[in-house]
mmCIF file with all atom_site columns, C-alpha atoms in Angstrom:
data_model
loop_
_atom_site.group_PDB
_atom_site.id
_atom_site.type_symbol
_atom_site.label_atom_id
_atom_site.label_alt_id
_atom_site.label_comp_id
_atom_site.label_asym_id
_atom_site.label_entity_id
_atom_site.label_seq_id
_atom_site.pdbx_PDB_ins_code
_atom_site.Cartn_x
_atom_site.Cartn_y
_atom_site.Cartn_z
_atom_site.occupancy
_atom_site.B_iso_or_equiv
_atom_site.pdbx_formal_charge
_atom_site.auth_seq_id
_atom_site.auth_comp_id
_atom_site.auth_asym_id
_atom_site.auth_atom_id
_atom_site.pdbx_PDB_model_num
ATOM 1   C CA . MET A 1 1   ? 94.229  43.294 19.713 1.00 0.00 ? 821 MET A CA 1
ATOM 2   C CA . GLU A 1 2   ? 90.809  42.956 18.153 1.00 0.00 ? 822 GLU A CA 1
ATOM 3   C CA . ALA A 1 3   ? 88.238  43.623 20.849 1.00 0.00 ? 823 ALA A CA 1
ATOM 4   C CA . LYS A 1 4   ? 85.022  41.657 20.520 1.00 0.00 ? 824 LYS A CA 1
ATOM 5   C CA . PHE A 1 5   ? 83.446  42.236 23.909 1.00 0.00 ? 825 PHE A CA 1
ATOM 6   C CA . PHE A 1 6   ? 82.740  45.563 25.574 1.00 0.00 ? 826 PHE A CA 1
ATOM 7   C CA . ARG A 1 7   ? 81.414  46.692 28.918 1.00 0.00 ? 827 ARG A CA 1
ATOM 8   C CA . PHE A 1 8   ? 80.670  50.366 29.510 1.00 0.00 ? 828 PHE A CA 1
ATOM 9   C CA . LEU A 1 9   ? 80.603  51.972 32.952 1.00 0.00 ? 829 LEU A CA 1
ATOM 10  C CA . LYS A 1 10  ? 79.679  55.497 33.947 1.00 0.00 ? 830 LYS A CA 1
ATOM 11  C CA . VAL A 1 11  ? 80.965  57.318 36.989 1.00 0.00 ? 831 VAL A CA 1
ATOM 12  C CA . VAL A 1 12  ? 78.226  59.424 38.574 1.00 0.00 ? 832 VAL A CA 1
ATOM 13  C CA . GLY A 1 13  ? 78.962  61.953 41.294 1.00 0.00 ? 833 GLY A CA 1
ATOM 14  C CA . SER A 1 14  ? 80.282  65.410 41.911 1.00 0.00 ? 834 SER A CA 1
ATOM 15  C CA . GLY A 1 15  ? 84.063  65.355 41.480 1.00 0.00 ? 835 GLY A CA 1
ATOM 16  C CA . TYR A 1 16  ? 84.176  61.670 40.493 1.00 0.00 ? 836 TYR A CA 1
ATOM 17  C CA . LYS A 1 17  ? 86.649  61.099 37.648 1.00 0.00 ? 837 LYS A CA 1
ATOM 18  C CA . ALA A 1 18  ? 88.415  58.300 35.818 1.00 0.00 ? 838 ALA A CA 1
ATOM 19  C CA . ARG A 1 19  ? 91.597  58.298 33.741 1.00 0.00 ? 839 ARG A CA 1
ATOM 20  C CA . THR A 1 20  ? 93.769  55.702 32.040 1.00 0.00 ? 840 THR A CA 1
ATOM 21  C CA . GLU A 1 21  ? 97.505  55.418 31.512 1.00 0.00 ? 841 GLU A CA 1
ATOM 22  C CA . ARG A 1 22  ? 100.002 53.125 29.781 1.00 0.00 ? 842 ARG A CA 1
ATOM 23  C CA . GLU A 1 23  ? 97.837  52.514 26.692 1.00 0.00 ? 843 GLU A CA 1
ATOM 24  C CA . GLY A 1 24  ? 94.816  51.211 28.548 1.00 0.00 ? 844 GLY A CA 1
ATOM 25  C CA . ARG A 1 25  ? 96.660  49.001 31.015 1.00 0.00 ? 845 ARG A CA 1
ATOM 26  C CA . GLU A 1 26  ? 96.064  51.088 34.157 1.00 0.00 ? 846 GLU A CA 1
ATOM 27  C CA . LEU A 1 27  ? 92.929  52.783 35.443 1.00 0.00 ? 847 LEU A CA 1
ATOM 28  C CA . PHE A 1 28  ? 92.827  55.474 38.127 1.00 0.00 ? 848 PHE A CA 1
ATOM 29  C CA . LEU A 1 29  ? 89.573  56.480 39.810 1.00 0.00 ? 849 LEU A CA 1
ATOM 30  C CA . LYS A 1 30  ? 88.797  59.496 41.987 1.00 0.00 ? 850 LYS A CA 1
ATOM 31  C CA . ILE A 1 31  ? 85.542  58.493 43.631 1.00 0.00 ? 851 ILE A CA 1
ATOM 32  C CA . GLY A 1 32  ? 85.322  60.209 46.978 1.00 0.00 ? 852 GLY A CA 1
ATOM 33  C CA . PHE A 1 33  ? 88.091  58.461 48.889 1.00 0.00 ? 853 PHE A CA 1
ATOM 34  C CA . SER A 1 34  ? 91.133  60.236 50.294 1.00 0.00 ? 854 SER A CA 1
ATOM 35  C CA . HIS A 1 35  ? 93.290  58.531 47.652 1.00 0.00 ? 855 HIS A CA 1
ATOM 36  C CA . GLU A 1 36  ? 93.033  57.474 44.003 1.00 0.00 ? 856 GLU A CA 1
ATOM 37  C CA . VAL A 1 37  ? 91.971  53.883 43.406 1.00 0.00 ? 857 VAL A CA 1
ATOM 38  C CA . HIS A 1 38  ? 94.376  52.079 41.065 1.00 0.00 ? 858 HIS A CA 1
ATOM 39  C CA . PHE A 1 39  ? 93.485  49.122 38.823 1.00 0.00 ? 859 PHE A CA 1
ATOM 40  C CA . THR A 1 40  ? 95.763  47.143 36.537 1.00 0.00 ? 860 THR A CA 1
ATOM 41  C CA . ALA A 1 41  ? 93.904  45.439 33.684 1.00 0.00 ? 861 ALA A CA 1
ATOM 42  C CA . PRO A 1 42  ? 94.363  41.688 33.100 1.00 0.00 ? 862 PRO A CA 1
ATOM 43  C CA . PRO A 1 43  ? 96.325  40.576 30.003 1.00 0.00 ? 863 PRO A CA 1
ATOM 44  C CA . ALA A 1 44  ? 93.356  40.230 27.613 1.00 0.00 ? 864 ALA A CA 1
ATOM 45  C CA . VAL A 1 45  ? 91.571  43.445 28.661 1.00 0.00 ? 865 VAL A CA 1
ATOM 46  C CA . ARG A 1 46  ? 92.085  47.099 27.760 1.00 0.00 ? 866 ARG A CA 1
ATOM 47  C CA . VAL A 1 47  ? 90.482  50.081 29.462 1.00 0.00 ? 867 VAL A CA 1
ATOM 48  C CA . PHE A 1 48  ? 89.536  53.339 27.735 1.00 0.00 ? 868 PHE A CA 1
ATOM 49  C CA . CYS A 1 49  ? 88.134  56.585 29.122 1.00 0.00 ? 869 CYS A CA 1
ATOM 50  C CA . PHE A 1 50  ? 86.161  58.473 26.497 1.00 0.00 ? 870 PHE A CA 1
ATOM 51  C CA . SER A 1 51  ? 85.399  61.219 29.002 1.00 0.00 ? 871 SER A CA 1
ATOM 52  C CA . PRO A 1 52  ? 86.195  61.649 32.700 1.00 0.00 ? 872 PRO A CA 1
ATOM 53  C CA . ASN A 1 53  ? 82.966  59.870 33.594 1.00 0.00 ? 873 ASN A CA 1
ATOM 54  C CA . LEU A 1 54  ? 82.730  57.127 30.922 1.00 0.00 ? 874 LEU A CA 1
ATOM 55  C CA . ILE A 1 55  ? 84.842  53.958 31.104 1.00 0.00 ? 875 ILE A CA 1
ATOM 56  C CA . CYS A 1 56  ? 85.008  51.229 28.466 1.00 0.00 ? 876 CYS A CA 1
ATOM 57  C CA . CYS A 1 57  ? 86.425  47.778 29.211 1.00 0.00 ? 877 CYS A CA 1
ATOM 58  C CA . ALA A 1 58  ? 87.188  45.901 25.989 1.00 0.00 ? 878 ALA A CA 1
ATOM 59  C CA . GLY A 1 59  ? 88.841  42.611 25.188 1.00 0.00 ? 879 GLY A CA 1
ATOM 60  C CA . ILE A 1 60  ? 88.752  39.263 23.425 1.00 0.00 ? 880 ILE A CA 1
ATOM 61  C CA . ASP A 1 61  ? 87.667  37.194 26.453 1.00 0.00 ? 881 ASP A CA 1
ATOM 62  C CA . LYS A 1 62  ? 84.097  37.853 27.589 1.00 0.00 ? 882 LYS A CA 1
ATOM 63  C CA . HIS A 1 63  ? 84.590  36.419 31.067 1.00 0.00 ? 883 HIS A CA 1
ATOM 64  C CA . ARG A 1 64  ? 87.652  38.547 31.806 1.00 0.00 ? 884 ARG A CA 1
ATOM 65  C CA . VAL A 1 65  ? 86.051  41.740 30.479 1.00 0.00 ? 885 VAL A CA 1
ATOM 66  C CA . HIS A 1 66  ? 82.897  41.298 32.558 1.00 0.00 ? 886 HIS A CA 1
ATOM 67  C CA . HIS A 1 67  ? 84.850  40.216 35.643 1.00 0.00 ? 887 HIS A CA 1
ATOM 68  C CA . PHE A 1 68  ? 87.114  43.274 35.436 1.00 0.00 ? 888 PHE A CA 1
ATOM 69  C CA . ALA A 1 69  ? 84.132  45.601 34.936 1.00 0.00 ? 889 ALA A CA 1
ATOM 70  C CA . GLY A 1 70  ? 82.471  44.014 37.952 1.00 0.00 ? 890 GLY A CA 1
ATOM 71  C CA . ALA A 1 71  ? 85.613  44.531 40.025 1.00 0.00 ? 891 ALA A CA 1
ATOM 72  C CA . ILE A 1 72  ? 85.597  48.226 39.127 1.00 0.00 ? 892 ILE A CA 1
ATOM 73  C CA . ARG A 1 73  ? 81.932  48.497 40.048 1.00 0.00 ? 893 ARG A CA 1
ATOM 74  C CA . THR A 1 74  ? 82.381  46.874 43.476 1.00 0.00 ? 894 THR A CA 1
ATOM 75  C CA . ILE A 1 75  ? 84.685  49.686 44.629 1.00 0.00 ? 895 ILE A CA 1
ATOM 76  C CA . LYS A 1 76  ? 81.781  52.166 44.702 1.00 0.00 ? 896 LYS A CA 1
ATOM 77  C CA . PRO A 1 77  ? 78.409  50.525 43.870 1.00 0.00 ? 897 PRO A CA 1
ATOM 78  C CA . PRO A 1 78  ? 75.501  52.854 43.111 1.00 0.00 ? 898 PRO A CA 1
ATOM 79  C CA . ASP A 1 79  ? 73.888  54.478 46.124 1.00 0.00 ? 899 ASP A CA 1
ATOM 80  C CA . ILE A 1 80  ? 70.135  53.866 46.238 1.00 0.00 ? 900 ILE A CA 1
ATOM 81  C CA . TYR A 1 81  ? 69.380  57.249 47.811 1.00 0.00 ? 901 TYR A CA 1
ATOM 82  C CA . LYS A 1 82  ? 71.519  59.603 45.700 1.00 0.00 ? 902 LYS A CA 1
ATOM 83  C CA . GLY A 1 83  ? 72.357  57.520 42.621 1.00 0.00 ? 903 GLY A CA 1
ATOM 84  C CA . LYS A 1 84  ? 76.091  58.205 42.942 1.00 0.00 ? 904 LYS A CA 1
ATOM 85  C CA . GLY A 1 85  ? 78.780  55.622 42.263 1.00 0.00 ? 905 GLY A CA 1
ATOM 86  C CA . VAL A 1 86  ? 79.951  53.425 39.388 1.00 0.00 ? 906 VAL A CA 1
ATOM 87  C CA . LEU A 1 87  ? 77.094  52.094 37.255 1.00 0.00 ? 907 LEU A CA 1
ATOM 88  C CA . TYR A 1 88  ? 76.828  50.035 34.111 1.00 0.00 ? 908 TYR A CA 1
ATOM 89  C CA . ILE A 1 89  ? 75.804  52.277 31.210 1.00 0.00 ? 909 ILE A CA 1
ATOM 90  C CA . ASN A 1 90  ? 72.356  50.670 30.807 1.00 0.00 ? 910 ASN A CA 1
ATOM 91  C CA . GLU A 1 91  ? 71.686  50.156 34.518 1.00 0.00 ? 911 GLU A CA 1
ATOM 92  C CA . VAL A 1 92  ? 68.716  51.905 36.076 1.00 0.00 ? 912 VAL A CA 1
ATOM 93  C CA . THR A 1 93  ? 68.640  52.334 39.834 1.00 0.00 ? 913 THR A CA 1
ATOM 94  C CA . LYS A 1 94  ? 65.347  53.022 41.491 1.00 0.00 ? 914 LYS A CA 1
ATOM 95  C CA . LYS A 1 95  ? 65.877  55.711 44.063 1.00 0.00 ? 915 LYS A CA 1
ATOM 96  C CA . GLN A 1 96  ? 64.263  54.961 47.383 1.00 0.00 ? 916 GLN A CA 1
ATOM 97  C CA . TRP A 1 97  ? 62.681  57.788 49.278 1.00 0.00 ? 917 TRP A CA 1
ATOM 98  C CA . ARG A 1 98  ? 62.105  57.831 52.990 1.00 0.00 ? 918 ARG A CA 1
ATOM 99  C CA . HIS A 1 99  ? 58.644  59.049 53.843 1.00 0.00 ? 919 HIS A CA 1
ATOM 100 C CA . ARG A 1 100 ? 58.218  60.999 57.023 1.00 0.00 ? 920 ARG A CA 1
ATOM 101 C CA . ARG A 1 101 ? 54.933  61.039 58.839 1.00 0.00 ? 921 ARG A CA 1
#
């Protein structure tokens, strides 16, 4: 499969990890729940983990790649107070601070 479209995600948090199995067909995430979250990639998408906190979704169909990356991100969206969660690689979250008076 010649991948033309890519979407990179980073997993930010203490103890948060990602791993793939079955040649990029299955993705397992440890992101603070009591169990591992399991994803099966659609037919035209492959998933790679370059490190335990960097995920790459690649494929020949742009819509499927971006939809799958969005589905991964919705499991644990970035927290605005701590910055933890699953973020796109070029996404910047502005941390909000509560001011006490």
